[in-house]
Short mmCIF file of C-alpha atoms in Angstrom, two decimals:
data_model
loop_
_atom_site.label_atom_id
_atom_site.label_comp_id
_atom_site.label_asym_id
_atom_site.label_seq_id
_atom_site.Cartn_x
_atom_site.Cartn_y
_atom_site.Cartn_z
CA MET A 16 90.61 109.30 120.91
CA LEU A 17 87.16 107.94 121.76
CA ILE A 18 86.90 104.18 121.14
CA ASN A 19 84.41 102.25 123.27
CA GLU A 20 85.53 99.11 125.06
CA LYS A 21 83.67 96.68 122.78
CA THR A 22 85.36 98.21 119.73
CA ARG A 23 88.73 98.20 121.48
CA ASP A 24 88.33 94.51 122.39
CA PHE A 25 87.37 93.68 118.79
CA ILE A 26 90.50 95.44 117.53
CA ARG A 27 92.74 93.51 119.93
CA GLN A 28 91.14 90.16 119.10
CA HIS A 29 91.48 90.64 115.35
CA GLU A 30 94.60 92.77 115.01
CA ASN A 31 96.31 90.14 112.83
CA ASP A 32 93.29 89.07 110.78
CA ASP A 33 92.47 89.80 107.15
CA VAL A 34 90.59 93.11 107.09
CA ARG A 35 88.58 92.19 104.00
CA LYS A 36 87.31 88.98 105.58
CA LEU A 37 86.45 90.85 108.78
CA ALA A 38 84.44 93.38 106.78
CA LEU A 39 82.38 90.56 105.25
CA GLN A 40 81.90 88.73 108.56
CA GLY A 41 80.91 91.82 110.52
CA SER A 42 80.58 91.79 114.29
CA LYS A 43 78.15 89.98 116.58
CA HIS A 44 78.17 92.91 119.01
CA GLN A 45 76.11 95.94 118.02
CA ASP A 46 78.28 98.17 120.23
CA VAL A 47 81.29 97.52 118.00
CA ASP A 48 81.99 100.39 115.59
CA LEU A 49 83.03 98.08 112.76
CA LEU A 50 84.24 100.75 110.32
CA LEU A 51 86.42 102.35 112.97
CA ALA A 52 87.72 98.96 114.10
CA LEU A 53 88.66 97.95 110.54
CA GLN A 54 90.43 101.27 110.03
CA GLN A 55 92.49 100.74 113.18
CA ILE A 56 93.35 97.11 112.37
CA ALA A 57 94.41 98.00 108.81
CA GLY A 58 96.36 101.01 110.07
CA ARG A 59 98.33 99.02 112.61
CA GLN A 60 99.12 96.30 110.11
CA THR A 61 100.47 98.94 107.72
CA ALA A 62 102.41 100.59 110.55
CA ARG A 63 104.13 97.32 111.50
CA ARG A 64 105.54 97.17 107.99
CA LYS A 65 106.07 100.86 107.33
CA LEU A 66 106.51 102.37 110.81
CA PRO A 67 107.97 99.66 113.10
CA ILE A 68 108.29 101.81 116.22
CA TRP A 69 104.77 103.21 115.89
CA GLY A 70 103.37 99.81 114.97
CA ALA A 71 104.79 98.37 118.21
CA THR A 72 103.15 101.10 120.33
CA ASP A 73 99.78 100.19 121.82
CA ASP A 74 96.70 102.41 121.45
CA LEU A 75 98.03 104.67 118.70
CA PHE A 76 95.18 105.92 116.54
CA TYR A 77 95.40 105.47 112.78
CA PRO A 78 93.80 107.65 110.08
CA PRO A 79 92.00 106.36 106.95
CA HIS A 80 93.83 104.19 104.40
CA LEU A 81 94.77 107.06 102.05
CA ASN A 82 96.61 108.93 104.81
CA MET A 83 98.46 105.77 105.79
CA GLU A 84 99.56 105.10 102.23
CA GLN A 85 100.67 108.71 101.64
CA CYS A 86 102.65 109.16 104.85
CA SER A 87 106.43 108.69 104.89
CA SER A 88 107.93 105.44 106.04
CA GLU A 89 110.02 105.39 109.19
CA GLN A 90 113.07 104.75 107.01
CA THR A 91 112.61 107.85 104.83
CA ALA A 92 111.60 110.01 107.81
CA ARG A 93 114.76 109.00 109.66
CA TYR A 94 116.81 109.88 106.58
CA LYS A 95 115.30 113.37 106.44
CA ALA A 96 115.98 113.78 110.16
CA SER A 97 119.65 112.93 109.56
CA LEU A 98 119.94 116.00 107.31
CA LEU A 99 119.10 118.40 110.16
CA LYS A 100 121.43 119.57 112.92
CA GLY A 101 118.71 120.57 115.39
CA GLY A 102 118.20 124.01 116.88
CA GLN A 103 115.68 126.21 118.62
CA ARG A 104 112.46 126.01 116.56
CA TYR A 105 111.18 123.50 114.01
CA VAL A 106 107.86 124.02 112.21
CA ASP A 107 106.04 121.48 110.03
CA LEU A 108 103.50 123.47 108.00
CA THR A 109 101.80 120.39 106.49
CA GLY A 110 101.73 118.00 109.46
CA GLY A 111 99.51 115.22 108.11
CA PHE A 112 99.76 111.98 110.07
CA GLY A 113 102.91 113.36 111.70
CA VAL A 114 105.53 110.76 110.80
CA ASP A 115 108.00 113.22 109.29
CA PHE A 116 107.32 115.69 112.10
CA TYR A 117 107.99 113.10 114.81
CA TRP A 118 111.43 112.18 113.45
CA MET A 119 112.59 115.48 111.96
CA SER A 120 111.77 117.60 115.00
CA GLN A 121 113.66 115.39 117.47
CA GLY A 122 116.70 117.67 117.80
CA PHE A 123 114.79 120.92 118.35
CA ARG A 124 113.80 122.59 121.61
CA GLU A 125 110.49 123.92 120.25
CA ARG A 126 108.46 121.72 117.90
CA ILE A 127 105.36 123.01 116.16
CA TYR A 128 103.01 120.81 114.12
CA VAL A 129 100.58 122.67 111.82
CA GLU A 130 97.67 120.96 110.05
CA ARG A 131 94.37 122.32 108.73
CA ASP A 132 92.46 119.01 109.08
CA GLU A 133 90.89 118.88 112.56
CA ALA A 134 90.71 115.08 112.60
CA LEU A 135 94.41 114.71 111.78
CA CYS A 136 95.28 117.28 114.46
CA ALA A 137 93.35 115.28 117.05
CA ILE A 138 95.06 112.06 115.95
CA ALA A 139 98.49 113.71 116.05
CA GLU A 140 97.94 115.15 119.53
CA HIS A 141 96.81 111.76 120.85
CA ASN A 142 99.69 109.86 119.25
CA PHE A 143 102.45 112.30 120.17
CA HIS A 144 101.32 112.11 123.80
CA LEU A 145 101.56 108.29 123.76
CA LEU A 146 104.96 108.48 122.06
CA GLY A 147 106.22 110.96 124.64
CA HIS A 148 106.92 113.59 121.99
CA ASP A 149 106.56 117.05 123.53
CA CYS A 150 105.27 119.50 120.92
CA SER A 151 102.61 122.07 120.02
CA VAL A 152 99.76 121.06 117.70
CA ARG A 153 98.15 123.94 115.80
CA CYS A 154 94.99 123.37 113.76
CA CYS A 155 95.40 126.08 111.18
CA ASP A 156 95.72 126.76 107.46
CA THR A 157 99.34 126.84 106.29
CA VAL A 158 99.17 130.32 104.79
CA THR A 159 97.42 131.78 107.84
CA TYR A 160 99.91 130.29 110.27
CA LEU A 161 102.93 131.28 108.19
CA ALA A 162 101.81 134.91 108.12
CA GLU A 163 101.89 135.07 111.93
CA MET A 164 104.75 132.62 112.55
CA GLU A 165 107.81 133.59 114.52
CA HIS A 166 111.21 132.99 112.94
CA ALA A 167 112.17 129.29 112.72
CA ASP A 168 115.44 127.48 112.24
CA VAL A 169 113.79 124.92 109.95
CA VAL A 170 110.44 124.82 108.18
CA PHE A 171 109.21 121.65 106.48
CA LEU A 172 106.54 121.38 103.78
CA ASP A 173 105.05 118.33 102.10
CA PRO A 174 102.42 119.89 99.80
CA ALA A 175 99.39 117.73 99.03
CA ARG A 176 99.77 116.22 95.57
CA ARG A 177 96.09 115.88 94.72
CA ASP A 178 93.68 118.38 93.19
CA GLU A 179 90.13 119.16 94.33
CA HIS A 180 88.87 116.11 92.40
CA GLY A 181 91.36 113.73 94.06
CA ALA A 182 93.52 113.35 90.95
CA ARG A 183 97.28 113.18 91.38
CA THR A 184 99.37 116.25 90.65
CA PHE A 185 103.14 116.55 90.25
CA GLY A 186 104.05 120.15 89.45
CA ILE A 187 104.95 122.43 92.35
CA ALA A 188 102.38 125.06 91.38
CA ASP A 189 99.63 122.40 91.22
CA CYS A 190 100.12 121.20 94.80
CA THR A 191 98.53 122.56 97.98
CA PRO A 192 99.86 124.80 99.37
CA ASN A 193 101.62 126.35 96.38
CA LEU A 194 105.25 126.57 97.46
CA LEU A 195 106.10 129.09 94.77
CA GLU A 196 103.57 131.59 96.13
CA LEU A 197 104.83 131.12 99.70
CA LEU A 198 108.55 131.42 98.94
CA PRO A 199 109.00 135.15 99.74
CA LEU A 200 107.36 134.74 103.15
CA LEU A 201 109.14 131.45 103.83
CA ARG A 202 112.49 133.03 103.13
CA ALA A 203 111.70 135.84 105.51
CA LYS A 204 110.59 133.47 108.28
CA ALA A 205 113.08 130.55 108.15
CA ASP A 206 116.79 129.90 107.84
CA THR A 207 116.30 126.51 106.18
CA ILE A 208 113.33 125.20 104.22
CA VAL A 209 112.98 121.48 103.52
CA VAL A 210 110.47 120.54 100.82
CA LYS A 211 109.24 117.05 99.98
CA LEU A 212 108.02 116.73 96.38
CA SER A 213 106.70 114.01 94.10
CA PRO A 214 109.32 111.48 92.96
CA MET A 215 107.78 111.88 89.50
CA LEU A 216 108.95 115.50 89.27
CA ASP A 217 112.18 116.26 87.42
CA TRP A 218 114.61 117.83 89.90
CA ARG A 219 116.00 120.28 87.34
CA LYS A 220 112.49 121.54 86.56
CA ALA A 221 111.80 121.91 90.28
CA ILE A 222 114.92 124.05 90.74
CA ASP A 223 114.11 126.16 87.70
CA ASP A 224 110.60 126.84 89.02
CA ILE A 225 111.89 127.81 92.44
CA GLN A 226 114.69 129.98 91.13
CA SER A 227 112.36 131.70 88.67
CA SER A 228 109.95 132.59 91.46
CA SER A 229 112.74 134.03 93.63
CA SER A 230 113.70 137.66 93.71
CA THR A 231 115.68 138.80 90.67
CA THR A 232 118.13 140.50 93.02
CA CYS A 233 119.04 137.19 94.63
CA HIS A 234 122.11 135.33 93.43
CA PRO A 235 120.64 132.60 91.20
CA SER A 236 122.53 129.77 92.86
CA SER A 237 121.98 130.83 96.45
CA PHE A 238 118.60 129.32 97.27
CA VAL A 239 118.44 125.58 96.47
CA SER A 240 121.52 124.12 98.10
CA GLU A 241 120.77 120.38 98.11
CA VAL A 242 118.71 117.83 96.19
CA HIS A 243 118.13 114.39 97.69
CA ILE A 244 116.54 111.62 95.62
CA VAL A 245 115.46 108.91 98.06
CA SER A 246 114.65 105.32 97.09
CA VAL A 247 113.73 102.31 99.20
CA ASP A 248 114.41 98.84 97.80
CA ASN A 249 115.14 100.46 94.43
CA GLU A 250 111.78 102.25 94.26
CA CYS A 251 112.01 106.02 94.11
CA LYS A 252 109.96 107.44 97.00
CA GLU A 253 110.82 111.11 97.52
CA LEU A 254 112.40 114.15 95.95
CA LEU A 255 113.73 116.45 98.67
CA LEU A 256 114.94 120.01 98.20
CA ILE A 257 116.82 121.91 100.88
CA LEU A 258 116.60 125.68 100.49
CA LYS A 259 118.86 128.07 102.38
CA ASN A 260 119.23 131.83 102.51
CA GLU A 261 122.96 131.60 101.91
CA GLN A 262 124.90 132.36 98.76
CA ARG A 263 126.26 129.14 97.28
CA ASP A 264 127.94 128.41 93.97
CA ASN A 265 127.43 124.65 94.06
CA LEU A 266 124.51 122.27 94.28
CA ARG A 267 124.81 119.06 96.29
CA LEU A 268 123.02 116.16 94.56
CA VAL A 269 122.56 113.02 96.67
CA CYS A 270 121.16 109.71 95.40
CA VAL A 271 120.01 107.37 98.17
CA ASN A 272 118.81 103.78 97.99
CA ASN A 273 118.59 102.09 101.40
CA ALA A 274 122.16 102.25 102.77
CA SER A 275 123.71 103.19 99.41
CA VAL A 276 124.52 106.90 99.09
CA PHE A 277 126.06 108.43 95.95
CA GLU A 278 126.83 112.13 96.13
CA ILE A 279 128.14 114.63 93.60
CA VAL A 280 128.54 118.40 93.59
CA ARG A 281 127.43 120.28 90.51
CA THR A 282 128.70 123.73 89.62
CA ALA A 283 126.06 126.34 88.88
CA ARG A 284 126.48 128.82 86.06
CA THR A 285 124.11 131.66 85.30
CA ALA A 286 122.40 131.37 81.94
CA SER A 287 119.99 134.25 82.57
CA PRO A 288 119.08 136.40 85.59
CA ASN A 289 116.37 134.01 86.76
CA ARG A 290 117.73 130.69 85.60
CA THR A 291 120.49 128.43 86.88
CA ASP A 292 121.80 125.58 84.74
CA TYR A 293 123.82 122.84 86.35
CA GLU A 294 126.94 121.76 84.53
CA SER A 295 127.27 118.14 83.56
CA GLU A 296 130.70 116.60 84.01
CA PRO A 297 133.01 118.15 81.42
CA HIS A 298 134.56 115.07 79.84
CA GLY A 299 131.50 113.85 77.92
CA LEU A 300 130.29 110.28 77.56
CA LYS A 301 132.61 107.33 77.47
CA THR A 302 131.24 104.34 75.62
CA ALA A 303 132.50 100.81 75.94
CA SER A 304 134.21 98.88 73.21
CA ARG A 305 132.00 96.74 71.01
CA ASP A 306 134.09 93.76 72.09
CA ALA A 307 132.21 93.44 75.38
CA VAL A 308 133.56 89.93 75.97
CA ALA A 309 136.74 91.58 77.25
CA ASN A 310 134.68 93.40 79.86
CA HIS A 311 133.76 90.96 82.58
CA TYR A 312 131.22 92.94 84.61
CA LEU A 313 127.97 94.79 83.92
CA TYR A 314 126.47 97.41 86.29
CA GLU A 315 122.96 98.79 86.47
CA PRO A 316 122.45 102.08 88.42
CA ASN A 317 119.82 102.15 91.15
CA ALA A 318 116.52 104.02 90.86
CA SER A 319 117.81 107.24 92.47
CA VAL A 320 120.78 107.51 90.12
CA MET A 321 118.50 106.79 87.17
CA LYS A 322 116.19 109.55 88.35
CA ALA A 323 119.09 111.97 88.81
CA GLY A 324 120.50 111.22 85.37
CA CYS A 325 124.07 111.65 86.63
CA PHE A 326 125.55 108.95 84.40
CA GLU A 327 128.72 110.85 83.49
CA ALA A 328 129.47 111.20 87.21
CA LEU A 329 129.50 107.41 87.55
CA GLU A 330 132.26 107.26 84.96
CA GLU A 331 134.18 109.89 86.89
CA HIS A 332 133.89 108.03 90.20
CA PHE A 333 134.20 104.38 89.09
CA PRO A 334 136.19 102.44 86.46
CA VAL A 335 133.15 101.89 84.23
CA SER A 336 132.05 102.86 80.73
CA GLN A 337 128.57 103.13 79.27
CA VAL A 338 127.44 100.57 76.74
CA SER A 339 125.93 103.50 74.84
CA PRO A 340 124.62 106.99 75.72
CA ASN A 341 121.02 105.78 76.00
CA SER A 342 121.49 102.35 77.56
CA HIS A 343 122.31 103.48 81.12
CA LEU A 344 124.18 100.21 81.54
CA PHE A 345 127.87 100.18 82.42
CA LEU A 346 130.72 97.77 81.72
CA SER A 347 133.98 97.18 83.54
CA ASN A 348 136.85 94.69 83.27
CA GLU A 349 137.06 94.55 87.07
CA GLU A 350 134.67 94.07 89.95
CA VAL A 351 133.72 97.55 91.20
CA SER A 352 133.24 98.18 94.90
CA GLY A 353 130.60 100.63 96.07
CA PHE A 354 128.80 101.10 92.75
CA PRO A 355 125.31 102.56 93.46
CA GLY A 356 123.28 99.80 91.88
CA ARG A 357 123.41 96.13 90.95
CA GLY A 358 126.50 94.34 89.68
CA PHE A 359 126.64 91.28 87.39
CA ARG A 360 129.31 89.00 86.00
CA ILE A 361 128.97 88.68 82.24
CA LEU A 362 128.77 85.04 81.12
CA ALA A 363 128.24 85.65 77.40
CA VAL A 364 127.42 88.36 74.87
CA THR A 365 125.43 87.78 71.70
CA SER A 366 123.68 89.69 68.97
CA MET A 367 120.14 88.81 67.92
CA ASN A 368 121.50 86.70 65.07
CA LYS A 369 119.95 83.22 65.29
CA LYS A 370 123.27 81.42 64.75
CA GLU A 371 124.86 83.39 67.59
CA LEU A 372 121.85 83.04 69.87
CA LYS A 373 121.36 79.30 69.62
CA PRO A 374 124.53 78.06 71.38
CA VAL A 375 124.35 80.82 74.02
CA LEU A 376 120.74 80.00 74.96
CA ALA A 377 121.10 76.23 74.68
CA THR A 378 121.40 75.74 78.45
CA ILE A 379 119.09 78.59 79.53
CA SER A 380 115.45 77.68 80.18
CA GLN A 381 114.54 80.68 82.36
CA ALA A 382 115.96 84.12 83.04
CA ASN A 383 115.17 87.60 84.31
CA ILE A 384 114.97 89.92 81.30
CA ALA A 385 115.50 93.69 81.25
CA VAL A 386 115.57 95.95 78.19
CA ARG A 387 117.28 99.33 77.82
CA ASN A 388 117.07 101.27 74.55
CA PHE A 389 115.88 98.16 72.74
CA PRO A 390 113.14 97.75 70.10
CA LEU A 391 111.31 94.95 71.96
CA SER A 392 109.67 95.01 75.37
CA ALA A 393 110.85 92.53 78.00
CA GLN A 394 107.74 90.41 77.42
CA GLN A 395 108.17 90.45 73.63
CA LEU A 396 111.81 89.44 73.95
CA ARG A 397 110.91 86.66 76.38
CA GLN A 398 108.42 85.26 73.86
CA LYS A 399 110.93 85.52 71.04
CA LEU A 400 113.63 83.74 73.03
CA LYS A 401 111.11 81.20 74.43
CA ILE A 402 112.48 81.56 77.95
CA LYS A 403 110.52 81.38 81.19
CA ASP A 404 110.72 84.10 83.84
CA GLY A 405 112.89 83.77 86.97
CA GLY A 406 116.00 81.88 87.96
CA ASP A 407 119.56 83.06 88.60
CA THR A 408 120.33 84.20 85.05
CA PHE A 409 119.83 87.80 83.95
CA ILE A 410 119.58 88.94 80.34
CA PHE A 411 120.08 92.63 79.56
CA ALA A 412 119.04 93.64 76.07
CA THR A 413 120.26 96.95 74.71
CA THR A 414 121.63 98.79 71.69
CA THR A 415 125.34 99.52 71.61
CA ALA A 416 127.00 102.76 70.49
CA GLU A 417 127.50 101.08 67.09
CA ARG A 418 123.71 100.54 66.91
CA VAL A 419 123.98 96.79 67.34
CA HIS A 420 121.22 95.03 69.28
CA GLN A 421 123.04 93.02 71.90
CA LEU A 422 122.19 90.66 74.75
CA PHE A 423 124.33 90.40 77.87
CA ILE A 424 123.88 87.06 79.68
CA CYS A 425 124.81 87.58 83.33
CA ARG A 426 124.78 86.29 86.88
CA LYS A 427 124.38 88.63 89.81
CA ILE A 428 127.53 89.25 91.84
CA GLY A 429 127.24 87.84 95.33
#
């Protein structure tokens, strides 16, 4: 990439400085391309946090801020790469900045990056060369390339989730390219298709849309084989679907948050020729006894499990019971190992009755407050209890199965 020496020197001198202050100060040298320099400084600072290996590599070229914010982190890209076994040919049809491509294509003999934006293609070619990543960069529209593409072991798509006005979109049909329109050709050209979708999209709706757009002659459970809901530091980042041209009767649902992985297998049953419903666990909801004092621990599922909605599965896998069907909080009379979420020791339980509240709150001046299925917001409850934010105490406010508003006063385990 063409950066003159004055601009390159400016970048090196100010690589750790505040970009906003640099923009206001400007540069004393007229040969410095200030806008380009600021873009590179901001990009590298983001990469050090989000892409450690790339951020530690000198002379990589970084795209504008929006591309940097939208690209995968190294952590999520590595996770996606762990789902692939490698093979002969890997094709990324929506290359972008190339983070996912770099990691996911590692185990393949032929790696093809496809991107319609000429600037991103130039950046990718420059960066892959510096990173020693041997691959082919094709500047081409996804649909055009797919029509002429040779058969691939794996094809990856991360459709753009913004419309022509720059507004965010979530539905599969509203993204570019439209996966649903490409499915017949994708199935003819690839053994495995990996799709990255918005974390805002409901995974059941995504499967329904894909299955509905598939051929009516295809077994309804044969196409989407895996769903991965990926969170980082308890923030849901990605919804991944793995599509295979193999007949399968089960769907693998995986909830990931950093190193925590919770996996269940759901059985598919055909409700109609073009629709697959996924059975919930057959035993129904278990709700905890109202006498929660006898239960010494409270557990809160992580963001991926919350997104998946697989609460009954938690009761099948761990010795826990839900406070109520809509609380999504779990109680246990023992410390549970491996629970996908946060665990707390219950110190006290109280209703909202003033006489009950007063002695329980007498020694609490600050606490972290969370509400689940409760008539007040966290801020409203904080004001009502007259408690400051923070500290080591956690208060979970919810409504029990008996419709009692209850507060659980807790301390985090460990």
